[in-house]
């Protein structure tokens, strides 16, 4: 096989041809069906700390994931090598696994008529390589950290400023007739700083990420924001145990809706491992709140034209007017549940939460008295029951104004109750990930402190 030298749109035809050859090899060795996923990636990253360069790394990786079926027996194997002999051996290994696997009546590829039309997939404009040299990357990272140190004399230490630029190709194909792929880029700059004062050391961060490196926030602004957040944490203390409203900052609020999406994911549902099993049609949120997926947004970080099964993605609601109207299903989980796939094999793509016109300051005034949460620790979620308990830090609010920073508290509740008690979603939208939401005000949670 010819070696793939470039990463980008120019590599796609050769990778697609390679997938087709792997599928042919699988058929020749006796597989009844086959699917292949290919990733080809390269990137540059640098880390600076205390005004010194810690690391500069260039990586280039490729991988072939091959899943074969013998009837309804399934076997999978992977390799990073792309030679003919390596492919033959990997196909043979997957077949050997399939021969020893148990039959699964739900296993298998989607029907051919369900697959996306590879010739009509939308161009989502995800490929924007950043022409930045290692020297320029180092300079940007050092500039970012220097801005943080210069912001306030109480910034005494740094926990790393990290710049990365990534390019990748994704190809998926199967023996039912679909082979498709696209190239994408992702770039980020993050800064973590440590402030010292009032007998404490406090750590905080800021970052930006996106498809287009030149559009990242200015390194000076990222450094200053990280420093400002760290300094504001000085003097943090616990608060007495109480039940009060809780306001999740936008960058943390996306996690609340991430828990919802996990709870309605097919894998957790058919394993009876979700507190939302059988909840389709239930009123989970206030009527004004909806949650919808927009997979075809140009240049968005979560965009994709097809899912991991080769089905065309499409816009849809998961929650409409507060009601759960769809699960998150791929082909296999849909079959297990007796439902059609929602073209979400591999996850969701650009989820948006209904928001109002109040910014975070307005939500703080609406809250009156309670806790603004800007940091969460631990993994205290029981997805089976919905019980939620996380270590938290943030700011105590009285009379609609921030009074002092808070640390060493735990916030607790049940996600069903928390969802029902959403009072408002702010206009301060978090756009740096796959879930777009503003700050979220919950009517009441337990805050366990001193």
GROMACS .gro file of C-alpha atoms in nm:
model
  450
    1UNK     CA    1   0.000   0.000   0.000
    2UNK     CA    2   0.114   0.355  -0.067
    3UNK     CA    3   0.206   0.550   0.244
    4UNK     CA    4  -0.009   0.851   0.335
    5UNK     CA    5   0.222   1.150   0.366
    6UNK     CA    6  -0.018   1.440   0.418
    7UNK     CA    7  -0.289   1.499   0.676
    8UNK     CA    8  -0.579   1.687   0.528
    9UNK     CA    9  -0.839   1.676   0.251
   10UNK     CA   10  -0.576   1.557   0.003
   11UNK     CA   11  -0.531   1.238   0.209
   12UNK     CA   12  -0.899   1.139   0.201
   13UNK     CA   13  -0.911   0.963  -0.141
   14UNK     CA   14  -0.614   0.740  -0.054
   15UNK     CA   15  -0.758   0.658   0.289
   16UNK     CA   16  -1.096   0.577   0.138
   17UNK     CA   17  -0.928   0.348  -0.114
   18UNK     CA   18  -0.747   0.180   0.172
   19UNK     CA   19  -1.073   0.121   0.358
   20UNK     CA   20  -1.221  -0.038   0.046
   21UNK     CA   21  -0.921  -0.271   0.018
   22UNK     CA   22  -0.957  -0.374   0.383
   23UNK     CA   23  -1.324  -0.454   0.327
   24UNK     CA   24  -1.227  -0.666   0.025
   25UNK     CA   25  -0.964  -0.848   0.231
   26UNK     CA   26  -1.225  -0.920   0.500
   27UNK     CA   27  -1.462  -1.069   0.244
   28UNK     CA   28  -1.183  -1.283   0.097
   29UNK     CA   29  -1.108  -1.422   0.442
   30UNK     CA   30  -1.472  -1.515   0.496
   31UNK     CA   31  -1.634  -1.228   0.687
   32UNK     CA   32  -2.003  -1.181   0.616
   33UNK     CA   33  -1.980  -0.809   0.695
   34UNK     CA   34  -1.709  -0.560   0.782
   35UNK     CA   35  -1.669  -0.203   0.903
   36UNK     CA   36  -1.348  -0.002   0.919
   37UNK     CA   37  -1.261   0.323   1.093
   38UNK     CA   38  -0.939   0.506   1.016
   39UNK     CA   39  -0.782   0.798   1.197
   40UNK     CA   40  -0.480   0.994   1.077
   41UNK     CA   41  -0.364   1.275   1.303
   42UNK     CA   42  -0.075   1.510   1.357
   43UNK     CA   43  -0.019   1.800   1.587
   44UNK     CA   44   0.218   2.043   1.754
   45UNK     CA   45   0.204   2.131   2.124
   46UNK     CA   46   0.417   2.330   2.364
   47UNK     CA   47   0.406   2.387   2.739
   48UNK     CA   48   0.576   2.672   2.925
   49UNK     CA   49   0.601   2.720   3.299
   50UNK     CA   50   0.766   2.992   3.507
   51UNK     CA   51   0.874   3.173   3.189
   52UNK     CA   52   1.064   2.865   3.069
   53UNK     CA   53   0.984   2.617   2.794
   54UNK     CA   54   0.901   2.276   2.939
   55UNK     CA   55   0.800   2.078   2.630
   56UNK     CA   56   0.771   2.108   2.255
   57UNK     CA   57   0.617   1.802   2.093
   58UNK     CA   58   0.522   1.699   1.743
   59UNK     CA   59   0.307   1.391   1.705
   60UNK     CA   60   0.181   1.193   1.409
   61UNK     CA   61  -0.040   0.888   1.456
   62UNK     CA   62  -0.258   0.664   1.249
   63UNK     CA   63  -0.486   0.378   1.341
   64UNK     CA   64  -0.712   0.126   1.172
   65UNK     CA   65  -1.002  -0.021   1.365
   66UNK     CA   66  -1.151  -0.327   1.195
   67UNK     CA   67  -1.473  -0.495   1.308
   68UNK     CA   68  -1.586  -0.812   1.133
   69UNK     CA   69  -1.901  -1.020   1.155
   70UNK     CA   70  -1.953  -1.391   1.104
   71UNK     CA   71  -2.329  -1.392   1.096
   72UNK     CA   72  -2.407  -1.234   1.432
   73UNK     CA   73  -2.073  -1.307   1.590
   74UNK     CA   74  -1.850  -1.003   1.616
   75UNK     CA   75  -1.473  -0.959   1.639
   76UNK     CA   76  -1.259  -0.646   1.645
   77UNK     CA   77  -0.889  -0.575   1.609
   78UNK     CA   78  -0.677  -0.269   1.543
   79UNK     CA   79  -0.337  -0.179   1.405
   80UNK     CA   80  -0.125   0.127   1.342
   81UNK     CA   81   0.060  -0.039   1.053
   82UNK     CA   82  -0.074   0.003   0.701
   83UNK     CA   83   0.116  -0.257   0.503
   84UNK     CA   84  -0.066  -0.536   0.321
   85UNK     CA   85   0.069  -0.804   0.554
   86UNK     CA   86  -0.029  -0.607   0.866
   87UNK     CA   87  -0.382  -0.562   0.732
   88UNK     CA   88  -0.414  -0.933   0.649
   89UNK     CA   89  -0.297  -1.026   0.999
   90UNK     CA   90  -0.534  -0.779   1.165
   91UNK     CA   91  -0.831  -0.905   0.963
   92UNK     CA   92  -0.737  -1.262   1.055
   93UNK     CA   93  -0.714  -1.165   1.423
   94UNK     CA   94  -1.060  -1.006   1.415
   95UNK     CA   95  -1.202  -1.317   1.247
   96UNK     CA   96  -1.046  -1.542   1.510
   97UNK     CA   97  -1.211  -1.335   1.782
   98UNK     CA   98  -1.547  -1.350   1.600
   99UNK     CA   99  -1.531  -1.730   1.578
  100UNK     CA  100  -1.503  -1.750   1.956
  101UNK     CA  101  -1.763  -1.481   2.031
  102UNK     CA  102  -2.116  -1.556   2.137
  103UNK     CA  103  -2.397  -1.484   1.894
  104UNK     CA  104  -2.573  -1.155   1.953
  105UNK     CA  105  -2.908  -1.120   1.779
  106UNK     CA  106  -2.874  -0.741   1.785
  107UNK     CA  107  -2.524  -0.726   1.635
  108UNK     CA  108  -2.458  -0.619   1.278
  109UNK     CA  109  -2.436  -0.325   1.044
  110UNK     CA  110  -2.723  -0.091   0.959
  111UNK     CA  111  -2.930  -0.181   0.657
  112UNK     CA  112  -2.793  -0.033   0.334
  113UNK     CA  113  -3.094   0.197   0.289
  114UNK     CA  114  -3.029   0.355   0.630
  115UNK     CA  115  -2.676   0.466   0.546
  116UNK     CA  116  -2.578   0.816   0.446
  117UNK     CA  117  -2.518   0.899   0.081
  118UNK     CA  118  -2.144   0.960   0.079
  119UNK     CA  119  -2.172   1.173  -0.237
  120UNK     CA  120  -2.410   1.423  -0.079
  121UNK     CA  121  -2.256   1.478   0.265
  122UNK     CA  122  -2.247   1.850   0.353
  123UNK     CA  123  -1.917   2.034   0.373
  124UNK     CA  124  -1.902   2.161   0.730
  125UNK     CA  125  -1.586   2.372   0.682
  126UNK     CA  126  -1.391   2.198   0.959
  127UNK     CA  127  -1.044   2.214   0.799
  128UNK     CA  128  -0.842   2.521   0.900
  129UNK     CA  129  -0.472   2.436   0.953
  130UNK     CA  130  -0.281   2.689   1.158
  131UNK     CA  131   0.042   2.800   0.997
  132UNK     CA  132   0.233   2.840   1.322
  133UNK     CA  133   0.593   2.740   1.380
  134UNK     CA  134   0.723   2.590   1.706
  135UNK     CA  135   0.896   2.922   1.776
  136UNK     CA  136   0.573   3.114   1.727
  137UNK     CA  137   0.382   2.868   1.946
  138UNK     CA  138   0.638   2.911   2.224
  139UNK     CA  139   0.618   3.290   2.191
  140UNK     CA  140   0.239   3.288   2.221
  141UNK     CA  141   0.248   3.064   2.527
  142UNK     CA  142   0.517   3.274   2.696
  143UNK     CA  143   0.323   3.593   2.618
  144UNK     CA  144   0.011   3.442   2.773
  145UNK     CA  145   0.191   3.341   3.092
  146UNK     CA  146   0.375   3.674   3.120
  147UNK     CA  147   0.043   3.860   3.103
  148UNK     CA  148  -0.079   3.649   3.394
  149UNK     CA  149   0.232   3.719   3.604
  150UNK     CA  150   0.209   4.093   3.526
  151UNK     CA  151  -0.158   4.112   3.618
  152UNK     CA  152  -0.111   4.104   3.996
  153UNK     CA  153   0.190   4.065   4.229
  154UNK     CA  154   0.004   3.790   4.413
  155UNK     CA  155   0.047   3.565   4.109
  156UNK     CA  156   0.361   3.389   4.229
  157UNK     CA  157   0.358   3.060   4.044
  158UNK     CA  158   0.233   2.893   3.728
  159UNK     CA  159   0.094   2.547   3.668
  160UNK     CA  160   0.150   2.546   3.294
  161UNK     CA  161   0.046   2.733   2.982
  162UNK     CA  162  -0.032   2.499   2.695
  163UNK     CA  163  -0.077   2.565   2.324
  164UNK     CA  164  -0.177   2.293   2.080
  165UNK     CA  165  -0.265   2.270   1.714
  166UNK     CA  166  -0.417   1.951   1.576
  167UNK     CA  167  -0.502   1.822   1.230
  168UNK     CA  168  -0.685   1.499   1.162
  169UNK     CA  169  -0.872   1.286   0.911
  170UNK     CA  170  -1.161   1.053   0.993
  171UNK     CA  171  -1.275   0.781   0.755
  172UNK     CA  172  -1.548   0.525   0.813
  173UNK     CA  173  -1.660   0.256   0.570
  174UNK     CA  174  -1.854  -0.068   0.571
  175UNK     CA  175  -1.945  -0.356   0.347
  176UNK     CA  176  -2.302  -0.229   0.303
  177UNK     CA  177  -2.179   0.038   0.063
  178UNK     CA  178  -2.082   0.344   0.268
  179UNK     CA  179  -1.735   0.499   0.272
  180UNK     CA  180  -1.708   0.860   0.385
  181UNK     CA  181  -1.467   1.090   0.559
  182UNK     CA  182  -1.363   1.444   0.638
  183UNK     CA  183  -1.063   1.641   0.758
  184UNK     CA  184  -1.074   1.868   1.059
  185UNK     CA  185  -0.860   2.090   1.278
  186UNK     CA  186  -0.872   2.192   1.643
  187UNK     CA  187  -0.654   2.446   1.822
  188UNK     CA  188  -0.635   2.562   2.184
  189UNK     CA  189  -0.448   2.782   2.429
  190UNK     CA  190  -0.486   2.739   2.806
  191UNK     CA  191  -0.325   2.899   3.109
  192UNK     CA  192  -0.325   2.779   3.473
  193UNK     CA  193  -0.191   3.015   3.740
  194UNK     CA  194  -0.140   3.008   4.118
  195UNK     CA  195  -0.202   3.305   4.346
  196UNK     CA  196  -0.060   3.342   4.698
  197UNK     CA  197  -0.199   3.562   4.973
  198UNK     CA  198  -0.405   3.571   5.293
  199UNK     CA  199  -0.225   3.255   5.404
  200UNK     CA  200  -0.349   3.061   5.101
  201UNK     CA  201  -0.250   2.938   4.760
  202UNK     CA  202  -0.529   2.930   4.503
  203UNK     CA  203  -0.523   2.791   4.151
  204UNK     CA  204  -0.743   2.880   3.855
  205UNK     CA  205  -0.736   2.879   3.476
  206UNK     CA  206  -0.872   3.009   3.150
  207UNK     CA  207  -0.857   2.886   2.792
  208UNK     CA  208  -0.994   2.907   2.441
  209UNK     CA  209  -1.033   2.648   2.167
  210UNK     CA  210  -1.172   2.636   1.815
  211UNK     CA  211  -1.134   2.517   1.459
  212UNK     CA  212  -0.947   2.832   1.348
  213UNK     CA  213  -0.625   2.911   1.533
  214UNK     CA  214  -0.611   3.275   1.427
  215UNK     CA  215  -0.950   3.333   1.592
  216UNK     CA  216  -0.849   3.212   1.938
  217UNK     CA  217  -0.873   3.474   2.209
  218UNK     CA  218  -0.568   3.696   2.241
  219UNK     CA  219  -0.295   3.534   2.458
  220UNK     CA  220  -0.284   3.847   2.676
  221UNK     CA  221  -0.655   3.824   2.756
  222UNK     CA  222  -0.635   3.451   2.837
  223UNK     CA  223  -0.341   3.505   3.073
  224UNK     CA  224  -0.504   3.798   3.249
  225UNK     CA  225  -0.832   3.610   3.287
  226UNK     CA  226  -0.653   3.310   3.442
  227UNK     CA  227  -0.470   3.541   3.684
  228UNK     CA  228  -0.783   3.734   3.774
  229UNK     CA  229  -0.971   3.414   3.851
  230UNK     CA  230  -0.688   3.283   4.069
  231UNK     CA  231  -0.655   3.608   4.267
  232UNK     CA  232  -1.031   3.625   4.326
  233UNK     CA  233  -1.012   3.285   4.497
  234UNK     CA  234  -0.782   3.412   4.775
  235UNK     CA  235  -0.949   3.419   5.115
  236UNK     CA  236  -1.183   3.133   5.029
  237UNK     CA  237  -1.354   2.964   5.323
  238UNK     CA  238  -1.636   2.717   5.394
  239UNK     CA  239  -1.992   2.820   5.468
  240UNK     CA  240  -2.232   2.661   5.717
  241UNK     CA  241  -2.445   2.375   5.588
  242UNK     CA  242  -2.765   2.510   5.434
  243UNK     CA  243  -3.021   2.468   5.157
  244UNK     CA  244  -2.997   2.755   4.911
  245UNK     CA  245  -3.019   2.832   4.540
  246UNK     CA  246  -2.710   2.732   4.341
  247UNK     CA  247  -2.588   2.902   4.024
  248UNK     CA  248  -2.359   2.692   3.803
  249UNK     CA  249  -2.124   2.904   3.592
  250UNK     CA  250  -2.162   2.843   3.219
  251UNK     CA  251  -1.840   2.642   3.183
  252UNK     CA  252  -1.967   2.399   3.449
  253UNK     CA  253  -2.336   2.406   3.354
  254UNK     CA  254  -2.260   2.211   3.036
  255UNK     CA  255  -2.172   1.920   3.264
  256UNK     CA  256  -2.527   1.913   3.404
  257UNK     CA  257  -2.666   1.860   3.056
  258UNK     CA  258  -2.386   1.617   2.984
  259UNK     CA  259  -2.523   1.405   3.271
  260UNK     CA  260  -2.866   1.420   3.110
  261UNK     CA  261  -2.725   1.300   2.777
  262UNK     CA  262  -2.544   1.015   2.952
  263UNK     CA  263  -2.865   0.915   3.127
  264UNK     CA  264  -3.057   0.898   2.797
  265UNK     CA  265  -2.776   0.724   2.606
  266UNK     CA  266  -2.883   0.388   2.469
  267UNK     CA  267  -2.598   0.194   2.628
  268UNK     CA  268  -2.696   0.299   2.977
  269UNK     CA  269  -3.065   0.249   2.907
  270UNK     CA  270  -3.048  -0.110   2.781
  271UNK     CA  271  -2.813  -0.201   3.066
  272UNK     CA  272  -3.074  -0.070   3.314
  273UNK     CA  273  -2.810   0.168   3.444
  274UNK     CA  274  -2.993   0.499   3.416
  275UNK     CA  275  -3.239   0.686   3.637
  276UNK     CA  276  -3.415   0.798   3.316
  277UNK     CA  277  -3.493   0.449   3.191
  278UNK     CA  278  -3.848   0.459   3.054
  279UNK     CA  279  -3.867   0.837   3.091
  280UNK     CA  280  -3.946   0.912   2.726
  281UNK     CA  281  -4.243   1.150   2.723
  282UNK     CA  282  -4.185   1.273   3.079
  283UNK     CA  283  -4.172   1.640   3.174
  284UNK     CA  284  -3.816   1.667   3.307
  285UNK     CA  285  -3.758   2.043   3.287
  286UNK     CA  286  -3.971   2.358   3.304
  287UNK     CA  287  -4.180   2.405   2.991
  288UNK     CA  288  -3.965   2.693   2.862
  289UNK     CA  289  -3.650   2.478   2.835
  290UNK     CA  290  -3.555   2.274   2.529
  291UNK     CA  291  -3.239   2.090   2.430
  292UNK     CA  292  -3.163   2.036   2.062
  293UNK     CA  293  -2.882   1.902   1.845
  294UNK     CA  294  -2.741   2.089   1.543
  295UNK     CA  295  -2.477   1.865   1.384
  296UNK     CA  296  -2.425   2.060   1.060
  297UNK     CA  297  -2.303   2.396   1.194
  298UNK     CA  298  -2.008   2.523   0.993
  299UNK     CA  299  -1.677   2.531   1.183
  300UNK     CA  300  -1.834   2.415   1.512
  301UNK     CA  301  -1.632   2.186   1.736
  302UNK     CA  302  -1.902   1.918   1.758
  303UNK     CA  303  -2.008   1.908   1.394
  304UNK     CA  304  -2.022   1.583   1.197
  305UNK     CA  305  -2.204   1.483   0.879
  306UNK     CA  306  -2.236   1.114   0.973
  307UNK     CA  307  -2.219   0.908   1.291
  308UNK     CA  308  -1.999   0.612   1.381
  309UNK     CA  309  -2.240   0.373   1.206
  310UNK     CA  310  -2.237   0.566   0.878
  311UNK     CA  311  -2.585   0.717   0.925
  312UNK     CA  312  -2.641   1.078   0.820
  313UNK     CA  313  -2.668   1.309   1.120
  314UNK     CA  314  -2.966   1.544   1.143
  315UNK     CA  315  -3.106   1.818   1.364
  316UNK     CA  316  -3.337   1.701   1.640
  317UNK     CA  317  -3.471   1.779   1.988
  318UNK     CA  318  -3.385   1.565   2.287
  319UNK     CA  319  -3.596   1.783   2.517
  320UNK     CA  320  -3.882   1.993   2.375
  321UNK     CA  321  -4.081   2.229   2.596
  322UNK     CA  322  -3.937   2.052   2.899
  323UNK     CA  323  -4.039   1.704   2.782
  324UNK     CA  324  -3.793   1.424   2.701
  325UNK     CA  325  -3.875   1.345   2.338
  326UNK     CA  326  -3.575   1.140   2.221
  327UNK     CA  327  -3.306   0.913   2.354
  328UNK     CA  328  -2.947   0.914   2.220
  329UNK     CA  329  -2.922   0.597   2.012
  330UNK     CA  330  -2.691   0.423   1.770
  331UNK     CA  331  -2.786   0.122   1.560
  332UNK     CA  332  -2.700  -0.140   1.823
  333UNK     CA  333  -2.856   0.033   2.122
  334UNK     CA  334  -3.163   0.114   1.915
  335UNK     CA  335  -3.209  -0.252   1.829
  336UNK     CA  336  -3.168  -0.349   2.194
  337UNK     CA  337  -3.442  -0.105   2.288
  338UNK     CA  338  -3.665  -0.180   1.989
  339UNK     CA  339  -3.626   0.173   1.854
  340UNK     CA  340  -3.465   0.330   1.545
  341UNK     CA  341  -3.120   0.484   1.563
  342UNK     CA  342  -3.109   0.860   1.618
  343UNK     CA  343  -2.779   0.875   1.424
  344UNK     CA  344  -2.589   0.927   1.748
  345UNK     CA  345  -2.352   0.631   1.744
  346UNK     CA  346  -2.038   0.780   1.894
  347UNK     CA  347  -2.217   1.064   2.073
  348UNK     CA  348  -2.399   1.392   2.019
  349UNK     CA  349  -2.306   1.686   1.798
  350UNK     CA  350  -2.353   2.051   1.902
  351UNK     CA  351  -2.626   2.050   2.166
  352UNK     CA  352  -2.794   2.382   2.246
  353UNK     CA  353  -2.989   2.467   2.561
  354UNK     CA  354  -3.263   2.731   2.567
  355UNK     CA  355  -3.137   3.048   2.734
  356UNK     CA  356  -3.278   3.381   2.841
  357UNK     CA  357  -3.143   3.736   2.808
  358UNK     CA  358  -2.997   3.768   3.159
  359UNK     CA  359  -2.621   3.756   3.200
  360UNK     CA  360  -2.454   3.594   3.499
  361UNK     CA  361  -2.461   3.917   3.704
  362UNK     CA  362  -2.838   3.937   3.653
  363UNK     CA  363  -2.879   3.574   3.762
  364UNK     CA  364  -2.677   3.648   4.076
  365UNK     CA  365  -2.916   3.932   4.155
  366UNK     CA  366  -3.211   3.702   4.091
  367UNK     CA  367  -3.061   3.438   4.321
  368UNK     CA  368  -3.033   3.686   4.606
  369UNK     CA  369  -2.865   3.451   4.853
  370UNK     CA  370  -2.684   3.133   4.762
  371UNK     CA  371  -2.375   2.982   4.601
  372UNK     CA  372  -2.218   3.060   4.265
  373UNK     CA  373  -2.025   2.746   4.167
  374UNK     CA  374  -1.714   2.793   3.954
  375UNK     CA  375  -1.526   2.472   4.040
  376UNK     CA  376  -1.633   2.110   4.080
  377UNK     CA  377  -1.429   1.819   4.216
  378UNK     CA  378  -1.479   1.445   4.223
  379UNK     CA  379  -1.719   1.225   4.029
  380UNK     CA  380  -2.009   1.204   4.273
  381UNK     CA  381  -2.290   1.103   4.041
  382UNK     CA  382  -2.491   0.782   4.067
  383UNK     CA  383  -2.641   0.749   3.720
  384UNK     CA  384  -2.870   0.468   3.834
  385UNK     CA  385  -3.046   0.681   4.098
  386UNK     CA  386  -2.964   1.032   3.979
  387UNK     CA  387  -2.809   1.120   4.316
  388UNK     CA  388  -2.559   1.402   4.271
  389UNK     CA  389  -2.288   1.504   4.520
  390UNK     CA  390  -1.974   1.697   4.421
  391UNK     CA  391  -1.704   1.888   4.598
  392UNK     CA  392  -1.734   2.252   4.498
  393UNK     CA  393  -1.579   2.595   4.514
  394UNK     CA  394  -1.709   2.933   4.412
  395UNK     CA  395  -1.853   3.246   4.570
  396UNK     CA  396  -2.109   3.319   4.839
  397UNK     CA  397  -2.385   3.560   4.741
  398UNK     CA  398  -2.594   3.781   4.971
  399UNK     CA  399  -2.842   4.047   4.865
  400UNK     CA  400  -2.766   3.971   4.501
  401UNK     CA  401  -2.395   4.046   4.531
  402UNK     CA  402  -2.083   3.831   4.565
  403UNK     CA  403  -1.948   3.852   4.920
  404UNK     CA  404  -1.647   3.619   4.941
  405UNK     CA  405  -1.492   3.309   4.779
  406UNK     CA  406  -1.596   2.966   4.904
  407UNK     CA  407  -1.404   2.639   4.926
  408UNK     CA  408  -1.431   2.298   5.094
  409UNK     CA  409  -1.804   2.255   5.047
  410UNK     CA  410  -2.015   1.982   4.889
  411UNK     CA  411  -2.326   2.044   4.684
  412UNK     CA  412  -2.585   1.768   4.673
  413UNK     CA  413  -2.922   1.691   4.521
  414UNK     CA  414  -3.092   1.456   4.278
  415UNK     CA  415  -3.074   1.529   3.907
  416UNK     CA  416  -3.449   1.480   3.860
  417UNK     CA  417  -3.514   1.749   4.121
  418UNK     CA  418  -3.238   1.971   3.985
  419UNK     CA  419  -3.376   1.952   3.632
  420UNK     CA  420  -3.728   2.039   3.749
  421UNK     CA  421  -3.593   2.329   3.956
  422UNK     CA  422  -3.403   2.509   3.681
  423UNK     CA  423  -3.514   2.870   3.725
  424UNK     CA  424  -3.312   3.032   3.448
  425UNK     CA  425  -3.035   2.979   3.192
  426UNK     CA  426  -2.816   3.282   3.130
  427UNK     CA  427  -2.710   3.453   2.811
  428UNK     CA  428  -2.339   3.405   2.893
  429UNK     CA  429  -2.308   3.115   2.652
  430UNK     CA  430  -2.023   2.864   2.677
  431UNK     CA  431  -1.925   2.788   2.316
  432UNK     CA  432  -1.592   2.610   2.360
  433UNK     CA  433  -1.733   2.259   2.368
  434UNK     CA  434  -2.006   2.032   2.240
  435UNK     CA  435  -2.284   2.165   2.468
  436UNK     CA  436  -2.379   2.532   2.441
  437UNK     CA  437  -2.543   2.673   2.753
  438UNK     CA  438  -2.529   2.975   2.978
  439UNK     CA  439  -2.506   2.978   3.357
  440UNK     CA  440  -2.782   2.768   3.516
  441UNK     CA  441  -2.972   2.872   3.828
  442UNK     CA  442  -3.113   2.585   4.038
  443UNK     CA  443  -3.385   2.674   4.288
  444UNK     CA  444  -3.249   2.472   4.581
  445UNK     CA  445  -2.965   2.235   4.665
  446UNK     CA  446  -2.793   2.125   4.985
  447UNK     CA  447  -2.460   2.296   5.044
  448UNK     CA  448  -2.263   2.102   5.306
  449UNK     CA  449  -1.986   2.301   5.469
  450UNK     CA  450  -1.861   2.373   5.817
   0.00000   0.00000   0.00000
